[in-house]
Amino acid sequence: MKAKNSEDVYKAMLTFCYYLVASIVLGVCIFSCFMKTSSVEVYKILAKTQEYDFIQTQQVNMVESVDTLYFYSSLLNSDPKINNSLMYNVISGRKLHLINTVNTMEDKDCRLYKKLTGQMNTFLSMKDSIRLAMTEEEMVRADLLRCISDNRNVTRQMAVGGLTYDR
C-alpha cells in the first residue's frame, strides 16, 4: 500500500536532504573560513605582542640605564675617596651604550631618551665645571689661609720688636 502522494513525499525528502547537506557544507565552509581567519588574526596579535614586549624590554633597560647614569653622576665630586676620572669613564661608557640602544630603536619609541642623552654632555660638562670651580676655590682658600697665617707671623715678629722677616 502506497500512499497517493508518495512521489511528492520522496521529492520533499530529497529536497530536504539536499538543503540539509547544503547547509551542512555551507556551515563547515563558514566554520573553516572562521578558523582560518581567527588563526591569521591570532598570529598577527602574537607578532604585535612580541614586538611590543621587545619594545617594553628595551624601554625598561633604558630606564635602568638612565637611573644608573643619574646615580653615578650624583656620586661625582661627592666623596674624596671616589676616583672622579674613573667615574667619568664609567659614565661615558654607559652613556655611549645608551646612545647605541636609542639609535637602534624607532624615534617614536624613545623620543624622551634621545633628548636626555643629547643633554647628558651639557649636564656632565656643567658638573665638571662645578668641580673645577670648587677645586680652584679650595686652592684659593688654602692660599688665603696661608697668607693670613704668614701675615700673623710677620705681625707678631714686628710687634715683638724684631723687624726681620724669616722665611
PDB file of C-alpha atoms in Angstrom:
ATOM      1  CA  MET A   1       0.000   0.000   0.000  1.00  0.00           C
ATOM      2  CA  LYS A   2       1.455   3.088  -1.261  1.00  0.00           C
ATOM      3  CA  ALA A   3       0.233   6.474  -0.442  1.00  0.00           C
ATOM      4  CA  LYS A   4      -1.145   8.547  -3.238  1.00  0.00           C
ATOM      5  CA  ASN A   5       1.367  11.324  -2.708  1.00  0.00           C
ATOM      6  CA  SER A   6       4.438   9.105  -2.123  1.00  0.00           C
ATOM      7  CA  GLU A   7       6.248  10.723  -5.037  1.00  0.00           C
ATOM      8  CA  ASP A   8       5.680  14.156  -3.534  1.00  0.00           C
ATOM      9  CA  VAL A   9       6.869  12.864  -0.157  1.00  0.00           C
ATOM     10  CA  TYR A  10      10.068  11.420  -1.733  1.00  0.00           C
ATOM     11  CA  LYS A  11      10.656  14.664  -3.641  1.00  0.00           C
ATOM     12  CA  ALA A  12      10.140  16.665  -0.438  1.00  0.00           C
ATOM     13  CA  MET A  13      12.508  14.323   1.461  1.00  0.00           C
ATOM     14  CA  LEU A  14      15.112  14.624  -1.304  1.00  0.00           C
ATOM     15  CA  THR A  15      14.720  18.392  -1.312  1.00  0.00           C
ATOM     16  CA  PHE A  16      15.054  18.399   2.482  1.00  0.00           C
ATOM     17  CA  CYS A  17      18.161  16.178   2.300  1.00  0.00           C
ATOM     18  CA  TYR A  18      19.625  18.409  -0.417  1.00  0.00           C
ATOM     19  CA  TYR A  19      19.083  21.568   1.667  1.00  0.00           C
ATOM     20  CA  LEU A  20      20.344  19.804   4.810  1.00  0.00           C
ATOM     21  CA  VAL A  21      23.545  18.666   3.064  1.00  0.00           C
ATOM     22  CA  ALA A  22      23.964  22.124   1.503  1.00  0.00           C
ATOM     23  CA  SER A  23      23.514  23.838   4.861  1.00  0.00           C
ATOM     24  CA  ILE A  24      25.968  21.416   6.488  1.00  0.00           C
ATOM     25  CA  VAL A  25      28.540  22.024   3.732  1.00  0.00           C
ATOM     26  CA  LEU A  26      27.938  25.775   3.981  1.00  0.00           C
ATOM     27  CA  GLY A  27      28.282  25.621   7.781  1.00  0.00           C
ATOM     28  CA  VAL A  28      31.527  23.644   7.538  1.00  0.00           C
ATOM     29  CA  CYS A  29      32.875  26.125   4.942  1.00  0.00           C
ATOM     30  CA  ILE A  30      31.943  29.103   7.104  1.00  0.00           C
ATOM     31  CA  PHE A  31      33.468  27.417  10.178  1.00  0.00           C
ATOM     32  CA  SER A  32      36.698  26.622   8.325  1.00  0.00           C
ATOM     33  CA  CYS A  33      36.896  30.189   6.995  1.00  0.00           C
ATOM     34  CA  PHE A  34      36.320  31.472  10.544  1.00  0.00           C
ATOM     35  CA  MET A  35      39.070  29.216  11.888  1.00  0.00           C
ATOM     36  CA  LYS A  36      41.463  30.314   9.134  1.00  0.00           C
ATOM     37  CA  THR A  37      40.677  33.981   9.749  1.00  0.00           C
ATOM     38  CA  SER A  38      40.977  33.634  13.506  1.00  0.00           C
ATOM     39  CA  SER A  39      44.311  31.800  13.190  1.00  0.00           C
ATOM     40  CA  VAL A  40      45.670  34.616  10.999  1.00  0.00           C
ATOM     41  CA  GLU A  41      44.342  37.147  13.486  1.00  0.00           C
ATOM     42  CA  VAL A  42      45.854  35.300  16.432  1.00  0.00           C
ATOM     43  CA  TYR A  43      49.183  35.065  14.571  1.00  0.00           C
ATOM     44  CA  LYS A  44      49.174  38.827  13.937  1.00  0.00           C
ATOM     45  CA  ILE A  45      48.220  39.516  17.562  1.00  0.00           C
ATOM     46  CA  LEU A  46      51.095  37.323  18.748  1.00  0.00           C
ATOM     47  CA  ALA A  47      53.501  39.066  16.369  1.00  0.00           C
ATOM     48  CA  LYS A  48      52.431  42.506  17.673  1.00  0.00           C
ATOM     49  CA  THR A  49      52.648  41.234  21.250  1.00  0.00           C
ATOM     50  CA  GLN A  50      56.216  40.088  20.682  1.00  0.00           C
ATOM     51  CA  GLU A  51      57.071  43.426  19.079  1.00  0.00           C
ATOM     52  CA  TYR A  52      55.535  45.386  21.970  1.00  0.00           C
ATOM     53  CA  ASP A  53      57.206  43.134  24.544  1.00  0.00           C
ATOM     54  CA  PHE A  54      60.568  43.732  22.844  1.00  0.00           C
ATOM     55  CA  ILE A  55      59.972  47.496  22.864  1.00  0.00           C
ATOM     56  CA  GLN A  56      58.910  47.383  26.507  1.00  0.00           C
ATOM     57  CA  THR A  57      62.007  45.382  27.430  1.00  0.00           C
ATOM     58  CA  GLN A  58      64.218  47.909  25.648  1.00  0.00           C
ATOM     59  CA  GLN A  59      62.459  50.782  27.390  1.00  0.00           C
ATOM     60  CA  VAL A  60      62.859  49.126  30.790  1.00  0.00           C
ATOM     61  CA  ASN A  61      66.561  48.653  30.024  1.00  0.00           C
ATOM     62  CA  MET A  62      66.824  52.308  29.017  1.00  0.00           C
ATOM     63  CA  VAL A  63      65.101  53.395  32.249  1.00  0.00           C
ATOM     64  CA  GLU A  64      67.598  51.301  34.199  1.00  0.00           C
ATOM     65  CA  SER A  65      70.497  52.807  32.221  1.00  0.00           C
ATOM     66  CA  VAL A  66      69.274  56.357  32.798  1.00  0.00           C
ATOM     67  CA  ASP A  67      68.780  55.652  36.516  1.00  0.00           C
ATOM     68  CA  THR A  68      72.296  54.229  36.713  1.00  0.00           C
ATOM     69  CA  LEU A  69      73.718  57.257  34.882  1.00  0.00           C
ATOM     70  CA  TYR A  70      71.885  59.592  37.249  1.00  0.00           C
ATOM     71  CA  PHE A  71      73.131  57.649  40.276  1.00  0.00           C
ATOM     72  CA  TYR A  72      76.734  57.672  39.044  1.00  0.00           C
ATOM     73  CA  SER A  73      76.586  61.359  38.159  1.00  0.00           C
ATOM     74  CA  SER A  74      75.217  62.135  41.626  1.00  0.00           C
ATOM     75  CA  LEU A  75      78.255  60.338  43.091  1.00  0.00           C
ATOM     76  CA  LEU A  76      80.642  62.619  41.192  1.00  0.00           C
ATOM     77  CA  ASN A  77      82.510  65.009  43.486  1.00  0.00           C
ATOM     78  CA  SER A  78      80.518  63.827  46.479  1.00  0.00           C
ATOM     79  CA  ASP A  79      83.293  61.910  48.234  1.00  0.00           C
ATOM     80  CA  PRO A  80      87.057  62.405  48.001  1.00  0.00           C
ATOM     81  CA  LYS A  81      87.545  58.620  48.090  1.00  0.00           C
ATOM     82  CA  ILE A  82      85.812  58.266  44.721  1.00  0.00           C
ATOM     83  CA  ASN A  83      88.084  58.388  41.688  1.00  0.00           C
ATOM     84  CA  ASN A  84      86.303  61.010  39.579  1.00  0.00           C
ATOM     85  CA  SER A  85      88.202  60.298  36.366  1.00  0.00           C
ATOM     86  CA  LEU A  86      87.283  56.602  36.607  1.00  0.00           C
ATOM     87  CA  MET A  87      83.688  57.605  37.342  1.00  0.00           C
ATOM     88  CA  TYR A  88      83.658  59.843  34.244  1.00  0.00           C
ATOM     89  CA  ASN A  89      84.975  56.915  32.214  1.00  0.00           C
ATOM     90  CA  VAL A  90      82.204  54.625  33.528  1.00  0.00           C
ATOM     91  CA  ILE A  91      79.571  57.287  32.877  1.00  0.00           C
ATOM     92  CA  SER A  92      80.874  57.832  29.328  1.00  0.00           C
ATOM     93  CA  GLY A  93      80.775  54.110  28.574  1.00  0.00           C
ATOM     94  CA  ARG A  94      77.249  53.754  29.919  1.00  0.00           C
ATOM     95  CA  LYS A  95      76.153  56.865  28.049  1.00  0.00           C
ATOM     96  CA  LEU A  96      77.550  55.512  24.774  1.00  0.00           C
ATOM     97  CA  HIS A  97      75.788  52.197  25.375  1.00  0.00           C
ATOM     98  CA  LEU A  98      72.534  54.069  25.987  1.00  0.00           C
ATOM     99  CA  ILE A  99      73.033  56.157  22.827  1.00  0.00           C
ATOM    100  CA  ASN A 100      73.642  52.995  20.767  1.00  0.00           C
ATOM    101  CA  THR A 101      70.500  51.411  22.220  1.00  0.00           C
ATOM    102  CA  VAL A 102      68.476  54.543  21.484  1.00  0.00           C
ATOM    103  CA  ASN A 103      69.780  54.700  17.916  1.00  0.00           C
ATOM    104  CA  THR A 104      68.668  51.119  17.211  1.00  0.00           C
ATOM    105  CA  MET A 105      65.088  51.890  18.235  1.00  0.00           C
ATOM    106  CA  GLU A 106      62.461  53.818  16.329  1.00  0.00           C
ATOM    107  CA  ASP A 107      62.161  57.516  17.102  1.00  0.00           C
ATOM    108  CA  LYS A 108      58.572  57.253  18.330  1.00  0.00           C
ATOM    109  CA  ASP A 109      59.547  54.680  20.976  1.00  0.00           C
ATOM    110  CA  CYS A 110      62.406  56.596  22.594  1.00  0.00           C
ATOM    111  CA  ARG A 111      61.975  60.304  21.938  1.00  0.00           C
ATOM    112  CA  LEU A 112      62.492  61.233  25.596  1.00  0.00           C
ATOM    113  CA  TYR A 113      65.643  59.147  25.924  1.00  0.00           C
ATOM    114  CA  LYS A 114      67.138  60.728  22.795  1.00  0.00           C
ATOM    115  CA  LYS A 115      66.571  64.142  24.330  1.00  0.00           C
ATOM    116  CA  LEU A 116      68.087  63.002  27.640  1.00  0.00           C
ATOM    117  CA  THR A 117      71.190  61.564  26.002  1.00  0.00           C
ATOM    118  CA  GLY A 118      71.551  64.718  23.913  1.00  0.00           C
ATOM    119  CA  GLN A 119      71.540  66.840  27.078  1.00  0.00           C
ATOM    120  CA  MET A 120      73.801  64.466  29.025  1.00  0.00           C
ATOM    121  CA  ASN A 121      77.004  66.074  27.647  1.00  0.00           C
ATOM    122  CA  THR A 122      75.814  69.505  28.763  1.00  0.00           C
ATOM    123  CA  PHE A 123      74.983  68.143  32.197  1.00  0.00           C
ATOM    124  CA  LEU A 124      78.353  66.422  32.576  1.00  0.00           C
ATOM    125  CA  SER A 125      80.265  69.490  31.368  1.00  0.00           C
ATOM    126  CA  MET A 126      78.361  71.624  33.902  1.00  0.00           C
ATOM    127  CA  LYS A 127      79.154  69.095  36.605  1.00  0.00           C
ATOM    128  CA  ASP A 128      82.830  69.168  35.572  1.00  0.00           C
ATOM    129  CA  SER A 129      82.843  72.977  35.533  1.00  0.00           C
ATOM    130  CA  ILE A 130      81.405  72.998  39.042  1.00  0.00           C
ATOM    131  CA  ARG A 131      84.093  70.522  40.131  1.00  0.00           C
ATOM    132  CA  LEU A 132      86.849  72.692  38.616  1.00  0.00           C
ATOM    133  CA  ALA A 133      85.412  75.818  40.241  1.00  0.00           C
ATOM    134  CA  MET A 134      85.270  74.054  43.608  1.00  0.00           C
ATOM    135  CA  THR A 135      88.878  72.864  43.202  1.00  0.00           C
ATOM    136  CA  GLU A 136      90.003  76.365  42.313  1.00  0.00           C
ATOM    137  CA  GLU A 137      88.056  77.756  45.271  1.00  0.00           C
ATOM    138  CA  GLU A 138      89.764  75.266  47.603  1.00  0.00           C
ATOM    139  CA  MET A 139      93.180  76.271  46.236  1.00  0.00           C
ATOM    140  CA  VAL A 140      92.402  79.980  46.646  1.00  0.00           C
ATOM    141  CA  ARG A 141      91.060  79.326  50.151  1.00  0.00           C
ATOM    142  CA  ALA A 142      94.222  77.400  51.108  1.00  0.00           C
ATOM    143  CA  ASP A 143      96.379  80.181  49.647  1.00  0.00           C
ATOM    144  CA  LEU A 144      94.376  82.813  51.529  1.00  0.00           C
ATOM    145  CA  LEU A 145      94.713  80.882  54.805  1.00  0.00           C
ATOM    146  CA  ARG A 146      98.465  80.576  54.199  1.00  0.00           C
ATOM    147  CA  CYS A 147      98.711  84.309  53.509  1.00  0.00           C
ATOM    148  CA  ILE A 148      96.738  85.113  56.653  1.00  0.00           C
ATOM    149  CA  SER A 149      98.996  82.830  58.681  1.00  0.00           C
ATOM    150  CA  ASP A 150     102.120  84.437  57.202  1.00  0.00           C
ATOM    151  CA  ASN A 151     100.681  87.892  57.899  1.00  0.00           C
ATOM    152  CA  ARG A 152     100.052  86.943  61.542  1.00  0.00           C
ATOM    153  CA  ASN A 153     103.597  85.638  61.915  1.00  0.00           C
ATOM    154  CA  VAL A 154     105.070  88.815  60.398  1.00  0.00           C
ATOM    155  CA  THR A 155     102.836  90.970  62.578  1.00  0.00           C
ATOM    156  CA  ARG A 156     103.939  89.073  65.687  1.00  0.00           C
ATOM    157  CA  GLN A 157     107.606  89.454  64.796  1.00  0.00           C
ATOM    158  CA  MET A 158     107.138  93.167  64.208  1.00  0.00           C
ATOM    159  CA  ALA A 159     105.226  93.552  67.467  1.00  0.00           C
ATOM    160  CA  VAL A 160     107.981  91.845  69.442  1.00  0.00           C
ATOM    161  CA  GLY A 161     110.431  94.307  68.071  1.00  0.00           C
ATOM    162  CA  GLY A 162     112.322  92.394  65.529  1.00  0.00           C
ATOM    163  CA  LEU A 163     111.960  93.781  62.052  1.00  0.00           C
ATOM    164  CA  THR A 164     113.349  90.695  60.391  1.00  0.00           C
ATOM    165  CA  TYR A 165     111.211  88.557  58.224  1.00  0.00           C
ATOM    166  CA  ASP A 166     112.183  84.885  58.417  1.00  0.00           C
ATOM    167  CA  ARG A 167     111.359  82.731  55.514  1.00  0.00           C
TER     168      ARG A 167
END
